[in-house]
Amino acid sequence: QVHQEESGGGLVQPGGSLRLSCVVSGILFNMHTLAWYRQTPGNERELVAEITKSGSTNYGDFVKGRFTISRDNAKNAVYLEMNNLQSEDTAVYYCNRRVGKLPWGQGTQVNVSS
């Protein structure tokens, strides 16, 4: 059964850091490009970062060197290290396959506020 579970969100002050984790089950994890997306109320999900099966990465323009995506194929896990968080990063963060979307999980809420 396909399932992804995101975790690691929370409340952080501007300039702070968080590390998000996502464990995916039910797919051949190491064969796929995985990605983090985020969504704010009233807006569509946007791509934050992606990582290919070989480890190549790509980021949304708004990341500007602040975030790092990584993966651990042995654990079926993908991570997003976020530094220098700003209020505009407040959103629900989701992980998913880059191509051939899985049903969306519940995501993890990130709130950046002083």
PDB file of N, CA, C and O in Angstrom, residues 24-99:
ATOM      1  N   VAL A  24       8.422   7.073   2.655  1.00  0.00           N
ATOM      2  CA  VAL A  24       7.499   6.615   1.617  1.00  0.00           C
ATOM      3  C   VAL A  24       7.505   5.095   1.589  1.00  0.00           C
ATOM      4  O   VAL A  24       8.576   4.472   1.563  1.00  0.00           O
ATOM      5  N   SER A  25       6.341   4.509   1.573  1.00  0.00           N
ATOM      6  CA  SER A  25       6.242   3.058   1.488  1.00  0.00           C
ATOM      7  C   SER A  25       5.377   2.681   0.299  1.00  0.00           C
ATOM      8  O   SER A  25       4.553   3.456  -0.177  1.00  0.00           O
ATOM      9  N   GLY A  26       5.584   1.461  -0.190  1.00  0.00           N
ATOM     10  CA  GLY A  26       4.737   0.954  -1.259  1.00  0.00           C
ATOM     11  C   GLY A  26       5.214   1.217  -2.661  1.00  0.00           C
ATOM     12  O   GLY A  26       4.500   0.920  -3.620  1.00  0.00           O
ATOM     13  N   ILE A  27       6.411   1.800  -2.812  1.00  0.00           N
ATOM     14  CA  ILE A  27       6.973   2.017  -4.140  1.00  0.00           C
ATOM     15  C   ILE A  27       8.432   1.564  -4.130  1.00  0.00           C
ATOM     16  O   ILE A  27       9.027   1.378  -3.063  1.00  0.00           O
ATOM     17  N   LEU A  28       8.993   1.391  -5.320  1.00  0.00           N
ATOM     18  CA  LEU A  28      10.427   1.123  -5.431  1.00  0.00           C
ATOM     19  C   LEU A  28      11.140   2.459  -5.265  1.00  0.00           C
ATOM     20  O   LEU A  28      11.475   3.148  -6.224  1.00  0.00           O
ATOM     21  N   PHE A  29      11.368   2.821  -4.019  1.00  0.00           N
ATOM     22  CA  PHE A  29      11.796   4.171  -3.659  1.00  0.00           C
ATOM     23  C   PHE A  29      13.018   4.617  -4.437  1.00  0.00           C
ATOM     24  O   PHE A  29      13.068   5.744  -4.937  1.00  0.00           O
ATOM     25  N   ASN A  30      14.006   3.757  -4.564  1.00  0.00           N
ATOM     26  CA  ASN A  30      15.264   4.188  -5.166  1.00  0.00           C
ATOM     27  C   ASN A  30      15.189   4.349  -6.682  1.00  0.00           C
ATOM     28  O   ASN A  30      16.179   4.708  -7.311  1.00  0.00           O
ATOM     29  N   MET A  31      14.022   4.099  -7.266  1.00  0.00           N
ATOM     30  CA  MET A  31      13.875   4.230  -8.718  1.00  0.00           C
ATOM     31  C   MET A  31      13.266   5.564  -9.131  1.00  0.00           C
ATOM     32  O   MET A  31      13.109   5.833 -10.320  1.00  0.00           O
ATOM     33  N   HIS A  32      12.920   6.401  -8.159  1.00  0.00           N
ATOM     34  CA  HIS A  32      12.123   7.584  -8.472  1.00  0.00           C
ATOM     35  C   HIS A  32      12.776   8.889  -8.041  1.00  0.00           C
ATOM     36  O   HIS A  32      13.496   8.936  -7.036  1.00  0.00           O
ATOM     37  N   THR A  33      12.455   9.945  -8.809  1.00  0.00           N
ATOM     38  CA  THR A  33      12.750  11.293  -8.351  1.00  0.00           C
ATOM     39  C   THR A  33      11.697  11.668  -7.311  1.00  0.00           C
ATOM     40  O   THR A  33      10.497  11.539  -7.559  1.00  0.00           O
ATOM     41  N   LEU A  34      12.153  12.124  -6.161  1.00  0.00           N
ATOM     42  CA  LEU A  34      11.268  12.552  -5.089  1.00  0.00           C
ATOM     43  C   LEU A  34      11.346  14.058  -4.933  1.00  0.00           C
ATOM     44  O   LEU A  34      12.340  14.688  -5.317  1.00  0.00           O
ATOM     45  N   ALA A  35      10.297  14.616  -4.394  1.00  0.00           N
ATOM     46  CA  ALA A  35      10.247  16.075  -4.293  1.00  0.00           C
ATOM     47  C   ALA A  35       9.495  16.522  -3.048  1.00  0.00           C
ATOM     48  O   ALA A  35       8.661  15.787  -2.509  1.00  0.00           O
ATOM     49  N   TRP A  36       9.828  17.721  -2.622  1.00  0.00           N
ATOM     50  CA  TRP A  36       9.063  18.424  -1.604  1.00  0.00           C
ATOM     51  C   TRP A  36       8.272  19.539  -2.290  1.00  0.00           C
ATOM     52  O   TRP A  36       8.799  20.254  -3.144  1.00  0.00           O
ATOM     53  N   TYR A  37       7.023  19.669  -1.846  1.00  0.00           N
ATOM     54  CA  TYR A  37       6.139  20.725  -2.314  1.00  0.00           C
ATOM     55  C   TYR A  37       5.623  21.474  -1.084  1.00  0.00           C
ATOM     56  O   TYR A  37       5.683  20.984   0.034  1.00  0.00           O
ATOM     57  N   ARG A  38       5.068  22.653  -1.317  1.00  0.00           N
ATOM     58  CA  ARG A  38       4.420  23.367  -0.217  1.00  0.00           C
ATOM     59  C   ARG A  38       3.168  24.065  -0.729  1.00  0.00           C
ATOM     60  O   ARG A  38       3.050  24.360  -1.931  1.00  0.00           O
ATOM     61  N   GLN A  39       2.264  24.309   0.201  1.00  0.00           N
ATOM     62  CA  GLN A  39       0.996  24.920  -0.166  1.00  0.00           C
ATOM     63  C   GLN A  39       0.528  25.837   0.945  1.00  0.00           C
ATOM     64  O   GLN A  39       0.590  25.478   2.129  1.00  0.00           O
ATOM     65  N   THR A  40       0.041  27.004   0.557  1.00  0.00           N
ATOM     66  CA  THR A  40      -0.588  27.938   1.483  1.00  0.00           C
ATOM     67  C   THR A  40      -2.068  28.042   1.127  1.00  0.00           C
ATOM     68  O   THR A  40      -2.451  27.757  -0.014  1.00  0.00           O
ATOM     69  N   PRO A  41      -2.900  28.441   2.069  1.00  0.00           N
ATOM     70  CA  PRO A  41      -4.346  28.502   1.801  1.00  0.00           C
ATOM     71  C   PRO A  41      -4.671  29.348   0.576  1.00  0.00           C
ATOM     72  O   PRO A  41      -4.156  30.460   0.419  1.00  0.00           O
ATOM     73  N   GLY A  42      -5.500  28.793  -0.294  1.00  0.00           N
ATOM     74  CA  GLY A  42      -5.937  29.516  -1.478  1.00  0.00           C
ATOM     75  C   GLY A  42      -4.973  29.457  -2.645  1.00  0.00           C
ATOM     76  O   GLY A  42      -5.248  30.036  -3.699  1.00  0.00           O
ATOM     77  N   ASN A  43      -3.863  28.782  -2.454  1.00  0.00           N
ATOM     78  CA  ASN A  43      -2.853  28.691  -3.515  1.00  0.00           C
ATOM     79  C   ASN A  43      -2.585  27.241  -3.894  1.00  0.00           C
ATOM     80  O   ASN A  43      -2.840  26.321  -3.113  1.00  0.00           O
ATOM     81  N   GLU A  44      -2.052  27.058  -5.091  1.00  0.00           N
ATOM     82  CA  GLU A  44      -1.699  25.727  -5.531  1.00  0.00           C
ATOM     83  C   GLU A  44      -0.385  25.289  -4.877  1.00  0.00           C
ATOM     84  O   GLU A  44       0.414  26.118  -4.460  1.00  0.00           O
ATOM     85  N   ARG A  45      -0.191  23.989  -4.856  1.00  0.00           N
ATOM     86  CA  ARG A  45       1.090  23.482  -4.367  1.00  0.00           C
ATOM     87  C   ARG A  45       2.197  23.931  -5.311  1.00  0.00           C
ATOM     88  O   ARG A  45       2.023  23.934  -6.531  1.00  0.00           O
ATOM     89  N   GLU A  46       3.333  24.283  -4.731  1.00  0.00           N
ATOM     90  CA  GLU A  46       4.479  24.662  -5.555  1.00  0.00           C
ATOM     91  C   GLU A  46       5.660  23.770  -5.216  1.00  0.00           C
ATOM     92  O   GLU A  46       5.806  23.319  -4.077  1.00  0.00           O
ATOM     93  N   LEU A  47       6.484  23.552  -6.209  1.00  0.00           N
ATOM     94  CA  LEU A  47       7.665  22.721  -6.030  1.00  0.00           C
ATOM     95  C   LEU A  47       8.711  23.468  -5.217  1.00  0.00           C
ATOM     96  O   LEU A  47       9.076  24.593  -5.550  1.00  0.00           O
ATOM     97  N   VAL A  48       9.202  22.824  -4.180  1.00  0.00           N
ATOM     98  CA  VAL A  48      10.253  23.408  -3.356  1.00  0.00           C
ATOM     99  C   VAL A  48      11.613  22.865  -3.794  1.00  0.00           C
ATOM    100  O   VAL A  48      12.560  23.623  -4.019  1.00  0.00           O
ATOM    101  N   ALA A  49      11.695  21.548  -3.909  1.00  0.00           N
ATOM    102  CA  ALA A  49      12.973  20.918  -4.255  1.00  0.00           C
ATOM    103  C   ALA A  49      12.702  19.511  -4.752  1.00  0.00           C
ATOM    104  O   ALA A  49      11.708  18.892  -4.375  1.00  0.00           O
ATOM    105  N   GLU A  50      13.621  19.004  -5.568  1.00  0.00           N
ATOM    106  CA  GLU A  50      13.518  17.645  -6.054  1.00  0.00           C
ATOM    107  C   GLU A  50      14.901  16.995  -6.042  1.00  0.00           C
ATOM    108  O   GLU A  50      15.918  17.686  -6.146  1.00  0.00           O
ATOM    109  N   ILE A  51      14.891  15.670  -5.940  1.00  0.00           N
ATOM    110  CA  ILE A  51      16.143  14.928  -5.962  1.00  0.00           C
ATOM    111  C   ILE A  51      15.932  13.668  -6.785  1.00  0.00           C
ATOM    112  O   ILE A  51      14.996  12.909  -6.565  1.00  0.00           O
ATOM    113  N   THR A  52      16.810  13.448  -7.755  1.00  0.00           N
ATOM    114  CA  THR A  52      16.697  12.289  -8.624  1.00  0.00           C
ATOM    115  C   THR A  52      17.209  11.033  -7.921  1.00  0.00           C
ATOM    116  O   THR A  52      17.789  11.092  -6.837  1.00  0.00           O
ATOM    117  N   LYS A  53      17.018   9.899  -8.589  1.00  0.00           N
ATOM    118  CA  LYS A  53      17.477   8.646  -7.997  1.00  0.00           C
ATOM    119  C   LYS A  53      18.994   8.609  -7.880  1.00  0.00           C
ATOM    120  O   LYS A  53      19.535   7.881  -7.031  1.00  0.00           O
ATOM    121  N   SER A  54      19.672   9.400  -8.683  1.00  0.00           N
ATOM    122  CA  SER A  54      21.132   9.439  -8.619  1.00  0.00           C
ATOM    123  C   SER A  54      21.653  10.538  -7.691  1.00  0.00           C
ATOM    124  O   SER A  54      22.857  10.675  -7.511  1.00  0.00           O
ATOM    125  N   GLY A  55      20.725  11.333  -7.135  1.00  0.00           N
ATOM    126  CA  GLY A  55      21.126  12.347  -6.182  1.00  0.00           C
ATOM    127  C   GLY A  55      21.252  13.757  -6.715  1.00  0.00           C
ATOM    128  O   GLY A  55      21.624  14.677  -5.970  1.00  0.00           O
ATOM    129  N   SER A  56      20.961  13.973  -7.983  1.00  0.00           N
ATOM    130  CA  SER A  56      20.962  15.329  -8.517  1.00  0.00           C
ATOM    131  C   SER A  56      19.781  16.095  -7.940  1.00  0.00           C
ATOM    132  O   SER A  56      18.706  15.535  -7.733  1.00  0.00           O
ATOM    133  N   THR A  57      20.004  17.386  -7.701  1.00  0.00           N
ATOM    134  CA  THR A  57      18.973  18.181  -7.035  1.00  0.00           C
ATOM    135  C   THR A  57      18.603  19.415  -7.848  1.00  0.00           C
ATOM    136  O   THR A  57      19.381  19.900  -8.680  1.00  0.00           O
ATOM    137  N   ASN A  58      17.414  19.922  -7.572  1.00  0.00           N
ATOM    138  CA  ASN A  58      16.927  21.134  -8.207  1.00  0.00           C
ATOM    139  C   ASN A  58      16.014  21.824  -7.206  1.00  0.00           C
ATOM    140  O   ASN A  58      15.294  21.151  -6.453  1.00  0.00           O
ATOM    141  N   TYR A  59      16.032  23.169  -7.207  1.00  0.00           N
ATOM    142  CA  TYR A  59      15.279  23.925  -6.214  1.00  0.00           C
ATOM    143  C   TYR A  59      14.451  25.026  -6.862  1.00  0.00           C
ATOM    144  O   TYR A  59      14.813  25.557  -7.912  1.00  0.00           O
ATOM    145  N   GLY A  60      13.359  25.375  -6.193  1.00  0.00           N
ATOM    146  CA  GLY A  60      12.597  26.524  -6.611  1.00  0.00           C
ATOM    147  C   GLY A  60      13.422  27.790  -6.459  1.00  0.00           C
ATOM    148  O   GLY A  60      14.294  27.871  -5.585  1.00  0.00           O
ATOM    149  N   ASP A  61      13.145  28.782  -7.297  1.00  0.00           N
ATOM    150  CA  ASP A  61      13.937  30.010  -7.277  1.00  0.00           C
ATOM    151  C   ASP A  61      13.907  30.692  -5.918  1.00  0.00           C
ATOM    152  O   ASP A  61      14.881  31.338  -5.509  1.00  0.00           O
ATOM    153  N   PHE A  62      12.822  30.533  -5.198  1.00  0.00           N
ATOM    154  CA  PHE A  62      12.666  31.235  -3.929  1.00  0.00           C
ATOM    155  C   PHE A  62      13.553  30.631  -2.829  1.00  0.00           C
ATOM    156  O   PHE A  62      13.733  31.225  -1.776  1.00  0.00           O
ATOM    157  N   VAL A  63      14.098  29.440  -3.071  1.00  0.00           N
ATOM    158  CA  VAL A  63      14.923  28.796  -2.048  1.00  0.00           C
ATOM    159  C   VAL A  63      16.224  29.571  -1.829  1.00  0.00           C
ATOM    160  O   VAL A  63      16.654  29.771  -0.698  1.00  0.00           O
ATOM    161  N   LYS A  64      16.843  30.001  -2.903  1.00  0.00           N
ATOM    162  CA  LYS A  64      18.027  30.870  -2.844  1.00  0.00           C
ATOM    163  C   LYS A  64      19.115  30.328  -1.917  1.00  0.00           C
ATOM    164  O   LYS A  64      19.686  31.063  -1.108  1.00  0.00           O
ATOM    165  N   GLY A  65      19.384  29.045  -2.012  1.00  0.00           N
ATOM    166  CA  GLY A  65      20.481  28.447  -1.262  1.00  0.00           C
ATOM    167  C   GLY A  65      20.191  28.161   0.194  1.00  0.00           C
ATOM    168  O   GLY A  65      21.078  27.754   0.947  1.00  0.00           O
ATOM    169  N   ARG A  66      18.952  28.343   0.625  1.00  0.00           N
ATOM    170  CA  ARG A  66      18.631  28.166   2.035  1.00  0.00           C
ATOM    171  C   ARG A  66      18.268  26.730   2.395  1.00  0.00           C
ATOM    172  O   ARG A  66      18.381  26.335   3.565  1.00  0.00           O
ATOM    173  N   PHE A  67      17.779  25.958   1.444  1.00  0.00           N
ATOM    174  CA  PHE A  67      17.275  24.617   1.720  1.00  0.00           C
ATOM    175  C   PHE A  67      18.182  23.576   1.058  1.00  0.00           C
ATOM    176  O   PHE A  67      18.789  23.838   0.011  1.00  0.00           O
ATOM    177  N   THR A  68      18.204  22.376   1.651  1.00  0.00           N
ATOM    178  CA  THR A  68      18.937  21.256   1.068  1.00  0.00           C
ATOM    179  C   THR A  68      18.065  20.016   1.120  1.00  0.00           C
ATOM    180  O   THR A  68      17.588  19.632   2.194  1.00  0.00           O
ATOM    181  N   ILE A  69      17.858  19.398  -0.036  1.00  0.00           N
ATOM    182  CA  ILE A  69      17.113  18.149  -0.100  1.00  0.00           C
ATOM    183  C   ILE A  69      18.103  16.994  -0.149  1.00  0.00           C
ATOM    184  O   ILE A  69      19.164  17.092  -0.774  1.00  0.00           O
ATOM    185  N   SER A  70      17.750  15.910   0.529  1.00  0.00           N
ATOM    186  CA  SER A  70      18.600  14.722   0.511  1.00  0.00           C
ATOM    187  C   SER A  70      17.704  13.494   0.627  1.00  0.00           C
ATOM    188  O   SER A  70      16.514  13.611   0.921  1.00  0.00           O
ATOM    189  N   ARG A  71      18.307  12.321   0.396  1.00  0.00           N
ATOM    190  CA  ARG A  71      17.529  11.095   0.485  1.00  0.00           C
ATOM    191  C   ARG A  71      18.375   9.985   1.073  1.00  0.00           C
ATOM    192  O   ARG A  71      19.605   9.988   0.942  1.00  0.00           O
ATOM    193  N   ASP A  72      17.701   9.032   1.686  1.00  0.00           N
ATOM    194  CA  ASP A  72      18.335   7.828   2.207  1.00  0.00           C
ATOM    195  C   ASP A  72      17.540   6.657   1.656  1.00  0.00           C
ATOM    196  O   ASP A  72      16.470   6.321   2.182  1.00  0.00           O
ATOM    197  N   ASN A  73      18.038   6.035   0.598  1.00  0.00           N
ATOM    198  CA  ASN A  73      17.289   4.964  -0.053  1.00  0.00           C
ATOM    199  C   ASN A  73      17.121   3.749   0.859  1.00  0.00           C
ATOM    200  O   ASN A  73      16.149   3.008   0.738  1.00  0.00           O
ATOM    201  N   ALA A  74      18.048   3.539   1.760  1.00  0.00           N
ATOM    202  CA  ALA A  74      17.943   2.404   2.675  1.00  0.00           C
ATOM    203  C   ALA A  74      16.770   2.560   3.641  1.00  0.00           C
ATOM    204  O   ALA A  74      16.240   1.571   4.147  1.00  0.00           O
ATOM    205  N   LYS A  75      16.389   3.812   3.889  1.00  0.00           N
ATOM    206  CA  LYS A  75      15.295   4.078   4.820  1.00  0.00           C
ATOM    207  C   LYS A  75      14.026   4.525   4.108  1.00  0.00           C
ATOM    208  O   LYS A  75      13.036   4.875   4.763  1.00  0.00           O
ATOM    209  N   ASN A  76      14.048   4.539   2.772  1.00  0.00           N
ATOM    210  CA  ASN A  76      12.906   5.045   1.995  1.00  0.00           C
ATOM    211  C   ASN A  76      12.514   6.449   2.463  1.00  0.00           C
ATOM    212  O   ASN A  76      11.321   6.755   2.610  1.00  0.00           O
ATOM    213  N   ALA A  77      13.510   7.270   2.708  1.00  0.00           N
ATOM    214  CA  ALA A  77      13.251   8.578   3.290  1.00  0.00           C
ATOM    215  C   ALA A  77      13.850   9.699   2.457  1.00  0.00           C
ATOM    216  O   ALA A  77      14.926   9.538   1.856  1.00  0.00           O
ATOM    217  N   VAL A  78      13.165  10.808   2.446  1.00  0.00           N
ATOM    218  CA  VAL A  78      13.650  12.028   1.813  1.00  0.00           C
ATOM    219  C   VAL A  78      13.547  13.142   2.856  1.00  0.00           C
ATOM    220  O   VAL A  78      12.605  13.177   3.647  1.00  0.00           O
ATOM    221  N   TYR A  79      14.543  14.025   2.839  1.00  0.00           N
ATOM    222  CA  TYR A  79      14.645  15.053   3.860  1.00  0.00           C
ATOM    223  C   TYR A  79      14.721  16.441   3.227  1.00  0.00           C
ATOM    224  O   TYR A  79      15.127  16.585   2.073  1.00  0.00           O
ATOM    225  N   LEU A  80      14.339  17.446   3.998  1.00  0.00           N
ATOM    226  CA  LEU A  80      14.496  18.830   3.568  1.00  0.00           C
ATOM    227  C   LEU A  80      15.030  19.630   4.746  1.00  0.00           C
ATOM    228  O   LEU A  80      14.318  19.839   5.734  1.00  0.00           O
ATOM    229  N   GLU A  81      16.277  20.018   4.637  1.00  0.00           N
ATOM    230  CA  GLU A  81      16.903  20.872   5.642  1.00  0.00           C
ATOM    231  C   GLU A  81      16.642  22.316   5.237  1.00  0.00           C
ATOM    232  O   GLU A  81      17.011  22.733   4.130  1.00  0.00           O
ATOM    233  N   MET A  82      15.991  23.064   6.118  1.00  0.00           N
ATOM    234  CA  MET A  82      15.610  24.437   5.805  1.00  0.00           C
ATOM    235  C   MET A  82      16.280  25.388   6.791  1.00  0.00           C
ATOM    236  O   MET A  82      16.109  25.247   8.003  1.00  0.00           O
ATOM    237  N   ASN A  83      17.035  26.318   6.268  1.00  0.00           N
ATOM    238  CA  ASN A  83      17.732  27.309   7.074  1.00  0.00           C
ATOM    239  C   ASN A  83      17.266  28.714   6.713  1.00  0.00           C
ATOM    240  O   ASN A  83      16.706  28.933   5.642  1.00  0.00           O
ATOM    241  N   ASN A  84      17.534  29.643   7.627  1.00  0.00           N
ATOM    242  CA  ASN A  84      17.161  31.044   7.404  1.00  0.00           C
ATOM    243  C   ASN A  84      15.704  31.160   6.952  1.00  0.00           C
ATOM    244  O   ASN A  84      15.385  31.848   5.976  1.00  0.00           O
ATOM    245  N   LEU A  85      14.833  30.509   7.687  1.00  0.00           N
ATOM    246  CA  LEU A  85      13.419  30.531   7.338  1.00  0.00           C
ATOM    247  C   LEU A  85      12.834  31.917   7.512  1.00  0.00           C
ATOM    248  O   LEU A  85      13.211  32.664   8.434  1.00  0.00           O
ATOM    249  N   GLN A  86      11.930  32.242   6.630  1.00  0.00           N
ATOM    250  CA  GLN A  86      11.263  33.544   6.646  1.00  0.00           C
ATOM    251  C   GLN A  86       9.751  33.344   6.707  1.00  0.00           C
ATOM    252  O   GLN A  86       9.245  32.246   6.433  1.00  0.00           O
ATOM    253  N   SER A  87       9.031  34.388   7.023  1.00  0.00           N
ATOM    254  CA  SER A  87       7.578  34.277   7.182  1.00  0.00           C
ATOM    255  C   SER A  87       6.907  33.741   5.927  1.00  0.00           C
ATOM    256  O   SER A  87       5.907  33.014   6.016  1.00  0.00           O
ATOM    257  N   GLU A  88       7.465  34.075   4.780  1.00  0.00           N
ATOM    258  CA  GLU A  88       6.854  33.610   3.527  1.00  0.00           C
ATOM    259  C   GLU A  88       7.049  32.117   3.288  1.00  0.00           C
ATOM    260  O   GLU A  88       6.488  31.561   2.343  1.00  0.00           O
ATOM    261  N   ASP A  89       7.844  31.462   4.124  1.00  0.00           N
ATOM    262  CA  ASP A  89       8.011  30.016   4.032  1.00  0.00           C
ATOM    263  C   ASP A  89       6.916  29.270   4.794  1.00  0.00           C
ATOM    264  O   ASP A  89       6.854  28.039   4.751  1.00  0.00           O
ATOM    265  N   THR A  90       6.087  30.003   5.519  1.00  0.00           N
ATOM    266  CA  THR A  90       4.983  29.378   6.229  1.00  0.00           C
ATOM    267  C   THR A  90       4.054  28.682   5.242  1.00  0.00           C
ATOM    268  O   THR A  90       3.562  29.292   4.294  1.00  0.00           O
ATOM    269  N   ALA A  91       3.827  27.390   5.461  1.00  0.00           N
ATOM    270  CA  ALA A  91       3.035  26.580   4.534  1.00  0.00           C
ATOM    271  C   ALA A  91       2.928  25.166   5.090  1.00  0.00           C
ATOM    272  O   ALA A  91       3.594  24.820   6.070  1.00  0.00           O
ATOM    273  N   VAL A  92       2.101  24.368   4.436  1.00  0.00           N
ATOM    274  CA  VAL A  92       2.113  22.925   4.673  1.00  0.00           C
ATOM    275  C   VAL A  92       3.050  22.315   3.634  1.00  0.00           C
ATOM    276  O   VAL A  92       2.929  22.592   2.439  1.00  0.00           O
ATOM    277  N   TYR A  93       3.967  21.514   4.094  1.00  0.00           N
ATOM    278  CA  TYR A  93       4.970  20.902   3.229  1.00  0.00           C
ATOM    279  C   TYR A  93       4.630  19.426   3.015  1.00  0.00           C
ATOM    280  O   TYR A  93       4.303  18.706   3.963  1.00  0.00           O
ATOM    281  N   TYR A  94       4.716  18.999   1.759  1.00  0.00           N
ATOM    282  CA  TYR A  94       4.383  17.637   1.361  1.00  0.00           C
ATOM    283  C   TYR A  94       5.551  17.032   0.579  1.00  0.00           C
ATOM    284  O   TYR A  94       6.273  17.741  -0.117  1.00  0.00           O
ATOM    285  N   CYS A  95       5.656  15.722   0.653  1.00  0.00           N
ATOM    286  CA  CYS A  95       6.581  15.042  -0.247  1.00  0.00           C
ATOM    287  C   CYS A  95       5.767  14.179  -1.211  1.00  0.00           C
ATOM    288  O   CYS A  95       4.634  13.773  -0.917  1.00  0.00           O
ATOM    289  N   ASN A  96       6.355  13.905  -2.363  1.00  0.00           N
ATOM    290  CA  ASN A  96       5.682  13.079  -3.362  1.00  0.00           C
ATOM    291  C   ASN A  96       6.674  12.715  -4.444  1.00  0.00           C
ATOM    292  O   ASN A  96       7.787  13.257  -4.509  1.00  0.00           O
ATOM    293  N   ARG A  97       6.282  11.808  -5.285  1.00  0.00           N
ATOM    294  CA  ARG A  97       7.059  11.536  -6.485  1.00  0.00           C
ATOM    295  C   ARG A  97       6.983  12.748  -7.393  1.00  0.00           C
ATOM    296  O   ARG A  97       5.951  13.419  -7.474  1.00  0.00           O
ATOM    297  N   ARG A  98       8.049  12.990  -8.101  1.00  0.00           N
ATOM    298  CA  ARG A  98       8.056  14.115  -9.041  1.00  0.00           C
ATOM    299  C   ARG A  98       7.178  13.820 -10.237  1.00  0.00           C
ATOM    300  O   ARG A  98       6.482  14.690 -10.748  1.00  0.00           O
ATOM    301  N   VAL A  99       7.195  12.577 -10.718  1.00  0.00           N
ATOM    302  CA  VAL A  99       6.387  12.157 -11.860  1.00  0.00           C
ATOM    303  C   VAL A  99       5.504  10.998 -11.416  1.00  0.00           C
ATOM    304  O   VAL A  99       5.990  10.060 -10.796  1.00  0.00           O
TER     305      VAL A  99
END
